[in-house]
Amino acid sequence: FYYISENVNDGDFFFFFCSSRIPGDWSRVGRVDPTQELELTFALKQQNIDLLEKILLLVSDPDSPQYGKHLSLQEVADLVRPSELTQKLVRGWLQSHGITNCSTVHTRDFLQCSMTSAVAETLLPGSRFYRYVREGQSVIRSSAPYSVHSEVQQHLDFVGGLHRLPPKGPSVSTEQQSSKAGFHLGVTPSILRERYNLTSHDVGSAENNSQAVAQFLEQYYHPADLAEFMGMFGGSFEHLSQVDKVIGTQGAGKAGLEASLDVEYIMSTGANISTWFFTNPGRHESQEPFLQWMVLLSNMSDLPWVHTISYGDDEDSLSTSYMMRINAEFMKAGVRGISLLFASGQSEEKMWSDGGEMSFFFVFLSPYVTTVGGTSFKNPFKVTYEVTDYISGGGFSNVFEMPDYQVTAVKKYLQTAAADLPPQAYFNVSGRAYPDIAALSDNYWVVSNRVPIPWVSGTSASTPVVGGMLSLINDQRLLKGLPTLGFLNPRLYKLQGRALFDVTEGCHLSCLDEQVQGKGFCAAPSWDPVTGWGTPDFASLQGFLSE
């Protein structure tokens, strides 16, 4: 279900509207029993968000005296913790409906409460809970708008577990291509190391360094696949063959291609670095896995320094209040020195034609994460220079304004590429632009369910590769007693393309209408909205970022 952006105050109740459009791949099978147990997440209004943003930009700007002076989880909690009035009113409201089984987090800005569906429908007038199924997956969601009392509304950002249905699945694909004798037969760790100038000595050694991948939608990895992958492709560099920590519960059944890809390539690029695997299927049908992961970050003082995420949401599918709150959660991570990298998605999923007029989907684009686009080799069978991967997502946000750190680069692109841009009605020239950086996203080898699989593609591949390289740079910084990179973008944009391979060829896919005929944004010198600043020249990038 999809929130519309405006909420309406009607007397004593404040309504959070959503549309009744149901994604076609979900089927409603009936109302849940009134005694069905639910778990809902209440996002309490935080304090000092403007100050949090100011501190984040200062600790992330290499020209600031505050650079690298990250906050602890306790310091973040002291900054953003909801007021005593907010906590008292929300808890009192819940208790007045007999809801007492609640847990909170260290920052006190989330409450997760268990209740029956009958109690939930009384607590949130208008809500009606149904069970939905898709390909063996079952979730419980409300089919209607919900409301909260106006006195409580001003103390809540949103209630999670009502409307958002999980997206279809990860953006990876397999496409077989023919091979030629004497040429490489797909991207492997050794090919990545050759292209991006990593030597066999570029492996981790700092004891206090770690990295992580986050998985949702019931995606799991198999330890045996990881061990086999490293046995096949990791012989030329020191590496680990086991994940150090799994947060969540690994489900039974087959390994997911997405999960296998992510963990194998962050651990072969960020080699010999302790790796965590966050698996968030949701402990209950009423939980939202992505939100569960965000709640975890607010409650753990010891976290990996780099997280890569190969999932996203379309801005059109989310309420403004939800996006602004998740944006604040990203700021909370960045100010602690944590780097969050998100795949830019697949371009063909961003736009569609509706009755002759163009409508657009945009990936949820916080200014406070680093988005990673995709490239392919000019010659797919040789280690050559890179061009745009036609599936690489890119463009401009309709919700978030363009942050100051990228204004100069994006304006230059808009001026120099003006003749080749889509019509301006098709994109928001003042929105946050993406991606920020890129890496190869085409023709990877992955081991999944003990089977080596070739030709796996998507920005889900490029994201853990970049994440692994940032982990190696963090390793050098930690060995020197320096703080971690944290939120990367202000420093990345100040490099102005130095230490990166500029990608200047190729366009990504757009919609097939009469005006653009499938052509989207195109690569150009310096920054562009399909490959960002380009792909890493690791040896040079480490030189710039490890000091």
Coordinates of C-alpha atoms in Angstrom, one line a residue:
F1 CA 0.0 0.0 0.0
Y2 CA 1.2 3.5 -0.6
Y3 CA 0.8 6.5 1.6
I4 CA -0.1 9.7 -0.1
S5 CA 2.0 12.6 1.1
E6 CA -0.6 14.7 2.8
N7 CA -2.2 13.8 6.2
V8 CA -5.5 15.4 7.3
N9 CA -6.6 16.6 10.7
D10 CA -10.3 16.0 11.2
G11 CA -11.5 17.1 14.6
D12 CA -10.1 14.9 17.3
F13 CA -8.3 12.5 15.0
F14 CA -5.4 12.9 12.7
F15 CA -5.6 10.6 9.6
F16 CA -2.7 9.0 7.9
F17 CA -4.1 8.3 4.4
C18 CA -2.8 5.6 2.0
S19 CA -4.1 4.7 -1.4
S20 CA -6.0 1.4 -2.0
R21 CA -3.7 0.4 -4.8
I22 CA -2.3 -3.1 -4.0
P23 CA 0.8 -4.3 -5.8
G24 CA -0.3 -6.9 -8.3
D25 CA 2.0 -9.6 -7.0
W26 CA 0.3 -9.8 -3.6
S27 CA -3.0 -11.6 -3.0
R28 CA -5.4 -10.9 -0.1
V29 CA -6.6 -14.1 1.5
G30 CA -8.9 -12.7 4.2
R31 CA -9.3 -10.8 7.4
V32 CA -7.2 -12.0 10.3
D33 CA -8.7 -13.4 13.4
P34 CA -9.4 -10.7 16.1
T35 CA -7.1 -12.6 18.4
Q36 CA -4.2 -12.6 15.9
E37 CA -1.1 -11.2 17.6
L38 CA 0.6 -8.2 15.9
E39 CA 3.7 -6.3 16.6
L40 CA 3.6 -2.6 15.6
T41 CA 6.4 0.0 15.7
F42 CA 5.7 3.5 17.0
A43 CA 8.3 6.1 15.8
L44 CA 8.3 8.8 18.5
K45 CA 9.1 12.4 17.5
Q46 CA 12.8 13.1 18.1
Q47 CA 14.4 16.3 19.3
N48 CA 17.2 18.4 17.8
I49 CA 17.1 17.0 14.3
D50 CA 18.5 20.3 12.9
L51 CA 21.4 20.1 15.3
L52 CA 22.0 16.4 14.4
E53 CA 22.2 17.4 10.8
K54 CA 24.6 20.3 11.5
I55 CA 26.9 18.0 13.6
L56 CA 26.9 15.3 10.9
L57 CA 28.0 17.8 8.2
L58 CA 30.8 19.1 10.4
V59 CA 32.2 15.7 11.4
S60 CA 32.0 14.6 7.7
D61 CA 33.7 17.7 6.1
P62 CA 37.5 17.2 5.8
D63 CA 37.9 21.0 6.0
S64 CA 36.1 21.3 9.3
P65 CA 38.0 21.3 12.7
Q66 CA 35.3 18.8 13.8
Y67 CA 36.1 16.3 11.1
G68 CA 36.1 12.7 12.4
K69 CA 34.9 13.7 15.9
H70 CA 32.1 11.2 15.8
L71 CA 29.5 10.7 18.5
S72 CA 28.9 7.7 20.6
L73 CA 25.5 6.0 20.7
Q74 CA 24.9 7.5 24.1
E75 CA 25.7 11.0 22.8
V76 CA 23.3 10.5 19.9
A77 CA 20.6 9.3 22.4
D78 CA 21.2 12.4 24.6
L79 CA 20.7 14.6 21.5
V80 CA 17.6 13.1 19.8
R81 CA 15.8 11.4 22.7
P82 CA 12.1 12.3 22.6
S83 CA 10.9 14.7 25.2
E84 CA 9.6 13.4 28.5
L85 CA 6.2 14.7 27.5
T86 CA 6.3 12.8 24.2
Q87 CA 7.3 9.6 25.9
K88 CA 4.7 10.0 28.7
L89 CA 1.8 10.8 26.3
V90 CA 2.5 8.0 23.8
R91 CA 3.0 5.4 26.6
G92 CA -0.2 6.6 28.4
W93 CA -2.2 6.4 25.1
L94 CA -1.0 2.8 24.6
Q95 CA -1.7 1.8 28.2
S96 CA -5.2 3.3 28.0
H97 CA -5.9 0.6 25.4
G98 CA -4.4 -2.2 27.6
I99 CA -1.1 -2.3 25.6
T100 CA 1.8 -2.9 28.1
N101 CA 4.0 -5.4 26.2
C102 CA 6.4 -2.9 24.7
S103 CA 10.1 -2.6 24.2
T104 CA 12.2 0.4 23.4
V105 CA 15.7 1.2 22.1
H106 CA 18.7 3.0 23.6
T107 CA 17.7 6.3 21.9
R108 CA 14.1 5.9 23.2
D109 CA 12.7 7.0 19.9
F110 CA 11.1 3.7 18.9
L111 CA 8.5 1.6 20.7
Q112 CA 7.7 -1.9 19.5
C113 CA 4.5 -3.2 21.0
S114 CA 2.6 -6.5 20.8
M115 CA -1.2 -6.5 20.7
T116 CA -4.1 -8.4 19.1
S117 CA -5.5 -7.2 15.8
A118 CA -8.8 -6.3 17.6
V119 CA -6.9 -4.0 20.0
A120 CA -4.9 -2.5 17.1
E121 CA -8.0 -1.6 15.1
T122 CA -9.4 0.1 18.2
L123 CA -6.2 1.9 18.9
L124 CA -5.9 3.1 15.2
P125 CA -9.4 3.8 14.0
G126 CA -9.9 3.0 10.3
S127 CA -7.3 0.2 10.2
R128 CA -8.5 -3.2 9.1
F129 CA -6.0 -6.1 9.1
Y130 CA -5.8 -8.7 6.4
R131 CA -3.3 -11.4 5.4
Y132 CA -1.6 -11.2 2.1
V133 CA 0.5 -13.9 0.4
R134 CA 3.0 -14.0 -2.4
E135 CA 5.1 -16.9 -3.5
G136 CA 4.8 -18.6 -0.1
Q137 CA 5.5 -15.4 1.8
S138 CA 2.8 -14.2 4.2
V139 CA 2.4 -10.7 5.7
I140 CA -0.4 -9.0 7.7
R141 CA -1.2 -5.4 6.8
S142 CA -4.1 -3.0 7.0
S143 CA -6.1 -2.3 3.9
A144 CA -7.4 1.2 5.0
P145 CA -6.1 4.5 6.3
Y146 CA -5.6 4.7 10.0
S147 CA -5.9 7.6 12.4
V148 CA -4.6 8.5 15.8
H149 CA -5.9 11.0 18.3
S150 CA -4.7 14.5 17.5
E151 CA -3.1 14.9 20.9
V152 CA -0.9 11.9 20.2
Q153 CA -0.3 12.6 16.5
Q154 CA 2.1 15.5 17.2
H155 CA 4.3 13.1 19.2
L156 CA 4.5 10.4 16.5
D157 CA 6.2 10.3 13.1
F158 CA 4.4 7.1 11.9
V159 CA 3.2 3.7 13.0
G160 CA 5.1 0.9 11.3
G161 CA 3.6 -2.5 10.4
L162 CA 0.3 -1.3 8.8
H163 CA 0.7 -0.5 5.2
R164 CA 4.1 -1.1 3.6
L165 CA 4.3 -4.4 1.7
P166 CA 7.8 -5.7 0.9
P167 CA 9.0 -5.1 -2.7
K168 CA 9.2 -7.9 -5.2
G169 CA 12.8 -8.8 -4.6
P170 CA 16.5 -7.9 -5.2
S171 CA 17.7 -6.3 -8.3
V172 CA 20.0 -9.1 -9.6
S173 CA 19.7 -10.9 -12.9
T174 CA 21.4 -13.7 -14.8
E175 CA 21.9 -13.5 -18.5
Q176 CA 24.1 -16.0 -20.3
Q177 CA 26.5 -14.7 -22.9
S178 CA 28.9 -16.6 -25.2
S179 CA 32.6 -16.6 -24.4
K180 CA 35.7 -16.4 -26.6
A181 CA 39.0 -18.3 -26.1
G182 CA 41.7 -16.3 -24.3
F183 CA 39.3 -13.8 -22.8
H184 CA 38.0 -13.7 -19.2
L185 CA 34.7 -15.3 -18.7
G186 CA 33.1 -13.0 -16.2
V187 CA 33.9 -10.8 -13.2
T188 CA 35.6 -12.5 -10.2
P189 CA 37.6 -11.1 -7.3
S190 CA 40.8 -11.3 -9.3
I191 CA 39.3 -9.3 -12.2
L192 CA 38.1 -6.7 -9.7
R193 CA 41.5 -6.4 -8.1
E194 CA 43.2 -6.1 -11.5
R195 CA 40.7 -3.4 -12.7
Y196 CA 40.7 -1.3 -9.5
N197 CA 44.4 -1.6 -8.6
L198 CA 44.2 -3.7 -5.5
T199 CA 47.2 -5.9 -4.9
S200 CA 47.4 -9.2 -3.0
H201 CA 48.6 -7.1 0.0
D202 CA 45.5 -5.0 0.1
V203 CA 43.7 -6.9 2.9
G204 CA 42.6 -6.0 6.4
S205 CA 44.6 -6.4 9.6
A206 CA 43.1 -4.0 12.1
E207 CA 41.4 -5.8 15.0
N208 CA 38.8 -3.1 15.5
N209 CA 37.5 -3.0 11.9
S210 CA 34.4 -4.7 10.6
Q211 CA 31.9 -4.5 7.8
A212 CA 28.3 -5.7 7.2
V213 CA 25.7 -6.5 4.6
A214 CA 22.0 -6.2 5.4
Q215 CA 19.5 -8.6 3.9
F216 CA 15.7 -8.5 3.8
L217 CA 12.9 -10.4 2.1
E218 CA 13.9 -13.8 3.5
Q219 CA 17.3 -13.8 1.8
Y220 CA 19.9 -16.0 3.4
Y221 CA 23.5 -17.1 2.7
H222 CA 24.9 -20.6 3.2
P223 CA 28.3 -20.8 4.9
A224 CA 29.3 -23.7 2.6
D225 CA 28.7 -21.4 -0.5
L226 CA 31.0 -18.8 1.0
A227 CA 33.7 -21.3 1.7
E228 CA 33.5 -22.8 -1.8
F229 CA 33.5 -19.3 -3.4
M230 CA 36.7 -18.4 -1.5
G231 CA 38.2 -21.7 -2.4
M232 CA 37.6 -21.1 -6.0
F233 CA 38.4 -17.4 -6.3
G234 CA 40.3 -16.3 -3.2
G235 CA 43.6 -18.1 -3.6
S236 CA 45.7 -15.0 -4.5
F237 CA 45.0 -13.0 -1.4
E238 CA 44.6 -13.5 2.4
H239 CA 40.9 -13.8 3.3
L240 CA 38.4 -15.1 5.7
S241 CA 35.9 -17.8 4.7
Q242 CA 33.4 -17.4 7.5
V243 CA 31.1 -14.6 8.6
D244 CA 32.0 -13.6 12.1
K245 CA 28.5 -12.6 13.3
V246 CA 24.9 -13.2 12.1
I247 CA 22.4 -10.7 13.5
G248 CA 18.9 -12.2 13.2
T249 CA 17.9 -15.7 12.3
Q250 CA 19.1 -17.5 9.2
G251 CA 16.1 -19.3 7.7
A252 CA 16.0 -22.8 6.3
G253 CA 15.9 -23.7 2.7
K254 CA 17.8 -22.5 -0.3
A255 CA 20.4 -19.7 -0.2
G256 CA 19.3 -16.4 -1.9
L257 CA 21.3 -15.2 -4.9
E258 CA 21.3 -11.7 -3.6
A259 CA 22.6 -12.7 -0.2
S260 CA 25.3 -14.9 -1.7
L261 CA 26.4 -12.2 -4.0
D262 CA 26.6 -9.5 -1.3
V263 CA 28.5 -11.5 1.3
E264 CA 30.9 -13.1 -1.2
Y265 CA 32.0 -9.8 -2.8
I266 CA 32.2 -7.6 0.3
M267 CA 34.4 -10.3 1.9
S268 CA 36.6 -10.8 -1.2
T269 CA 37.1 -7.1 -1.8
G270 CA 37.3 -6.1 1.9
A271 CA 39.3 -9.2 2.4
N272 CA 40.4 -10.5 5.8
I273 CA 38.0 -8.0 7.5
S274 CA 35.5 -9.2 10.1
T275 CA 32.1 -9.3 8.5
W276 CA 28.6 -9.3 10.0
F277 CA 25.4 -10.5 8.2
F278 CA 22.2 -8.8 9.2
T279 CA 19.2 -11.0 8.3
N280 CA 15.9 -9.3 8.8
P281 CA 12.9 -11.4 7.6
G282 CA 10.9 -9.9 10.5
R283 CA 10.1 -12.0 13.6
H284 CA 6.4 -11.6 12.8
E285 CA 4.2 -11.2 9.8
S286 CA 3.2 -7.7 10.9
Q287 CA 6.9 -6.5 11.0
E288 CA 8.6 -4.5 8.3
P289 CA 12.1 -6.0 7.8
F290 CA 13.8 -2.7 6.7
L291 CA 12.4 -0.9 9.7
Q292 CA 13.5 -3.7 12.0
W293 CA 17.1 -3.1 10.7
M294 CA 16.9 0.6 11.4
V295 CA 15.6 -0.1 14.9
L296 CA 18.6 -2.4 15.5
L297 CA 21.0 0.3 14.5
S298 CA 19.5 2.6 17.2
N299 CA 20.0 -0.1 19.9
M300 CA 23.6 -1.4 19.3
S301 CA 26.6 0.4 20.5
D302 CA 29.0 -1.9 18.7
L303 CA 28.4 -1.9 15.0
P304 CA 30.5 -2.4 11.8
W305 CA 31.8 0.7 10.2
V306 CA 30.6 0.0 6.7
H307 CA 27.1 -1.4 5.8
T308 CA 26.0 -2.2 2.3
I309 CA 22.3 -2.5 1.3
S310 CA 21.1 -3.7 -2.0
Y311 CA 17.4 -2.9 -1.5
G312 CA 15.4 0.3 -1.7
D313 CA 12.0 1.8 -1.9
D314 CA 10.4 4.1 -4.4
E315 CA 9.7 7.6 -3.2
D316 CA 6.2 7.4 -4.6
S317 CA 5.4 4.4 -2.3
L318 CA 6.3 6.2 1.0
S319 CA 4.8 8.9 3.1
T320 CA 6.8 12.1 3.5
S321 CA 6.8 11.6 7.3
Y322 CA 8.3 8.1 6.9
M323 CA 11.0 9.2 4.6
M324 CA 12.0 12.2 6.8
R325 CA 12.2 9.9 9.8
I326 CA 14.3 7.3 8.0
N327 CA 16.5 10.1 6.8
A328 CA 17.1 11.1 10.5
E329 CA 18.0 7.5 11.2
F330 CA 20.6 7.6 8.5
M331 CA 22.0 10.8 10.1
K332 CA 22.2 9.0 13.4
A333 CA 24.3 6.3 11.8
G334 CA 26.6 8.8 9.9
V335 CA 27.3 10.9 13.0
R336 CA 28.6 7.8 14.7
G337 CA 31.2 7.2 12.0
I338 CA 29.2 4.6 10.1
S339 CA 29.1 4.5 6.3
L340 CA 25.9 3.4 4.6
L341 CA 26.0 2.4 1.0
F342 CA 22.9 1.7 -1.1
A343 CA 22.6 0.3 -4.5
S344 CA 21.2 2.8 -7.0
G345 CA 18.7 0.2 -8.4
Q346 CA 17.8 -0.8 -11.9
S347 CA 16.9 2.0 -14.3
E348 CA 14.0 0.3 -16.0
E349 CA 12.1 0.1 -12.8
K350 CA 12.1 3.8 -12.3
M351 CA 9.7 5.0 -15.0
W352 CA 6.6 3.8 -16.8
S353 CA 4.1 5.2 -19.3
D354 CA 0.5 5.7 -18.1
G355 CA -2.1 6.8 -20.5
G356 CA 0.4 8.7 -22.7
E357 CA 1.8 10.7 -19.8
M358 CA 5.0 9.9 -18.0
S359 CA 5.0 8.9 -14.3
F360 CA 8.2 8.1 -12.5
F361 CA 9.4 5.9 -9.7
F362 CA 12.4 7.2 -7.8
V363 CA 14.5 5.2 -5.3
F364 CA 14.3 6.6 -1.8
L365 CA 17.2 9.0 -1.9
S366 CA 18.4 10.3 1.5
P367 CA 21.2 12.9 1.1
Y368 CA 23.0 11.1 3.9
V369 CA 23.8 7.8 2.3
T370 CA 26.2 7.0 -0.5
T371 CA 24.5 5.5 -3.6
V372 CA 26.4 3.2 -5.9
G373 CA 25.7 2.9 -9.6
G374 CA 26.8 0.3 -12.1
T375 CA 29.2 -0.1 -15.1
S376 CA 30.4 -2.8 -17.5
F377 CA 33.6 -3.3 -19.4
K378 CA 33.6 -1.8 -22.9
N379 CA 34.6 -5.3 -24.1
P380 CA 32.8 -7.7 -21.8
F381 CA 35.5 -10.3 -22.1
K382 CA 38.6 -8.1 -21.5
V383 CA 39.7 -5.9 -18.6
T384 CA 39.2 -2.7 -20.5
Y385 CA 37.9 0.7 -19.5
E386 CA 34.3 0.9 -18.3
V387 CA 31.1 2.3 -19.7
T388 CA 27.6 2.8 -18.2
D389 CA 25.7 -0.4 -17.4
Y390 CA 22.4 0.2 -19.1
I391 CA 20.5 -1.0 -16.0
S392 CA 22.3 1.4 -13.6
G393 CA 19.7 3.5 -11.7
G394 CA 20.2 7.2 -11.5
G395 CA 18.4 10.6 -11.5
F396 CA 17.0 13.1 -9.1
S397 CA 14.8 12.9 -6.0
N398 CA 11.4 14.4 -5.9
V399 CA 11.4 14.7 -2.1
F400 CA 14.9 15.6 -0.9
E401 CA 16.6 18.9 -2.0
M402 CA 20.0 18.8 -3.6
P403 CA 22.5 18.9 -0.7
D404 CA 25.2 21.6 -0.8
Y405 CA 28.0 19.1 -1.2
Q406 CA 26.9 18.2 -4.7
V407 CA 25.4 21.5 -6.1
T408 CA 28.5 22.5 -8.0
A409 CA 29.1 19.1 -9.6
V410 CA 25.4 18.6 -10.6
K411 CA 25.0 22.1 -12.0
K412 CA 28.1 21.6 -14.2
Y413 CA 26.6 18.3 -15.5
L414 CA 23.2 20.0 -16.2
Q415 CA 24.9 22.7 -18.2
T416 CA 27.4 20.6 -20.2
A417 CA 24.9 17.8 -21.0
A418 CA 21.9 20.1 -21.6
A419 CA 21.5 19.0 -25.2
D420 CA 21.3 15.3 -24.3
L421 CA 19.0 15.6 -21.2
P422 CA 15.5 14.2 -21.1
P423 CA 12.8 16.9 -21.1
Q424 CA 12.9 18.9 -17.8
A425 CA 9.3 17.8 -17.1
Y426 CA 10.7 14.3 -16.6
F427 CA 12.9 15.1 -13.6
N428 CA 13.4 17.4 -10.7
V429 CA 16.5 19.5 -11.4
S430 CA 16.7 20.8 -7.8
G431 CA 16.5 17.3 -6.2
R432 CA 19.1 15.2 -4.6
A433 CA 21.0 13.6 -7.5
Y434 CA 22.3 10.1 -7.6
P435 CA 24.4 7.9 -7.8
D436 CA 27.5 9.2 -6.0
I437 CA 30.0 6.6 -7.2
A438 CA 29.9 3.3 -9.2
A439 CA 31.6 0.0 -9.9
L440 CA 31.3 -2.9 -12.2
S441 CA 27.8 -4.4 -12.0
D442 CA 27.8 -6.8 -14.9
N443 CA 28.6 -10.5 -15.4
Y444 CA 29.7 -11.6 -11.9
W445 CA 30.4 -15.2 -10.8
V446 CA 28.5 -16.2 -7.6
V447 CA 28.3 -19.5 -5.7
S448 CA 24.8 -20.2 -4.5
N449 CA 23.5 -23.5 -3.2
R450 CA 26.9 -25.0 -4.0
V451 CA 26.6 -24.2 -7.7
P452 CA 28.9 -21.6 -9.4
I453 CA 26.6 -19.3 -11.3
P454 CA 27.9 -16.9 -14.0
W455 CA 26.6 -13.7 -15.5
V456 CA 25.0 -12.3 -12.4
S457 CA 24.3 -8.5 -12.8
G458 CA 22.9 -5.5 -11.0
T459 CA 24.0 -2.7 -8.8
S460 CA 23.6 -5.2 -6.0
A461 CA 27.0 -6.4 -7.2
S462 CA 28.7 -3.0 -7.4
T463 CA 27.6 -1.9 -3.9
P464 CA 29.4 -4.5 -1.8
V465 CA 32.5 -4.1 -4.0
V466 CA 32.7 -0.4 -3.1
G467 CA 31.9 -1.2 0.5
G468 CA 34.8 -3.6 0.7
M469 CA 37.2 -1.0 -0.6
L470 CA 36.0 1.6 1.9
S471 CA 36.5 -1.0 4.6
L472 CA 40.1 -1.5 3.5
I473 CA 40.6 2.3 3.7
N474 CA 39.0 2.3 7.2
D475 CA 41.5 -0.4 8.1
Q476 CA 44.5 1.8 7.2
R477 CA 42.9 4.8 9.1
L478 CA 42.3 2.7 12.2
L479 CA 45.9 1.4 12.2
K480 CA 47.0 5.0 12.1
G481 CA 44.8 5.9 15.0
L482 CA 42.5 8.0 12.8
P483 CA 38.6 7.9 12.9
T484 CA 36.6 6.0 10.3
L485 CA 35.4 7.6 7.1
G486 CA 31.8 7.8 8.3
F487 CA 29.4 9.6 6.0
L488 CA 31.6 9.7 2.8
N489 CA 29.8 12.1 0.4
P490 CA 31.2 15.5 1.5
R491 CA 34.8 14.2 1.2
L492 CA 34.0 12.3 -2.0
Y493 CA 32.7 15.3 -3.8
K494 CA 35.6 17.5 -2.7
L495 CA 37.9 15.0 -4.5
Q496 CA 36.2 16.3 -7.7
G497 CA 36.9 13.0 -9.5
R498 CA 40.5 12.5 -8.4
A499 CA 41.4 8.9 -7.6
L500 CA 38.4 7.7 -9.7
F501 CA 38.1 6.3 -13.2
D502 CA 35.8 8.7 -15.0
V503 CA 33.1 6.9 -17.0
T504 CA 32.0 9.0 -20.0
E505 CA 30.2 6.5 -22.3
G506 CA 26.7 5.0 -22.3
C507 CA 23.2 5.8 -21.1
H508 CA 20.8 4.0 -18.9
L509 CA 17.4 2.8 -19.9
S510 CA 14.3 5.0 -19.7
C511 CA 10.7 4.6 -20.6
L512 CA 9.6 3.8 -24.1
D513 CA 7.5 6.9 -25.0
E514 CA 7.6 9.1 -28.1
Q515 CA 9.9 11.7 -26.6
V516 CA 12.7 9.8 -25.0
Q517 CA 12.3 6.4 -26.7
G518 CA 14.1 4.4 -24.0
K519 CA 17.0 6.8 -23.6
G520 CA 17.6 8.0 -20.1
F521 CA 20.5 10.0 -18.6
C522 CA 23.9 9.6 -20.1
A523 CA 27.5 9.5 -18.8
A524 CA 29.6 12.6 -19.1
P525 CA 33.0 13.9 -17.9
S526 CA 33.2 14.3 -14.1
W527 CA 30.0 13.6 -12.2
D528 CA 26.9 12.3 -14.0
P529 CA 23.5 10.8 -12.9
V530 CA 24.3 7.2 -14.0
T531 CA 27.8 6.5 -12.7
G532 CA 28.4 9.4 -10.2
W533 CA 32.0 10.4 -10.1
G534 CA 33.1 7.1 -11.7
T535 CA 34.7 3.9 -10.3
P536 CA 37.5 3.6 -7.7
D537 CA 41.2 3.6 -8.5
F538 CA 41.8 2.0 -5.2
A539 CA 45.6 2.7 -4.9
S540 CA 45.0 6.4 -5.4
L541 CA 41.8 6.6 -3.5
Q542 CA 43.4 5.0 -0.5
G543 CA 46.2 7.6 -0.7
F544 CA 43.6 10.4 -0.6
L545 CA 41.3 9.0 2.1
S546 CA 43.6 7.2 4.5
E547 CA 45.2 10.5 5.8

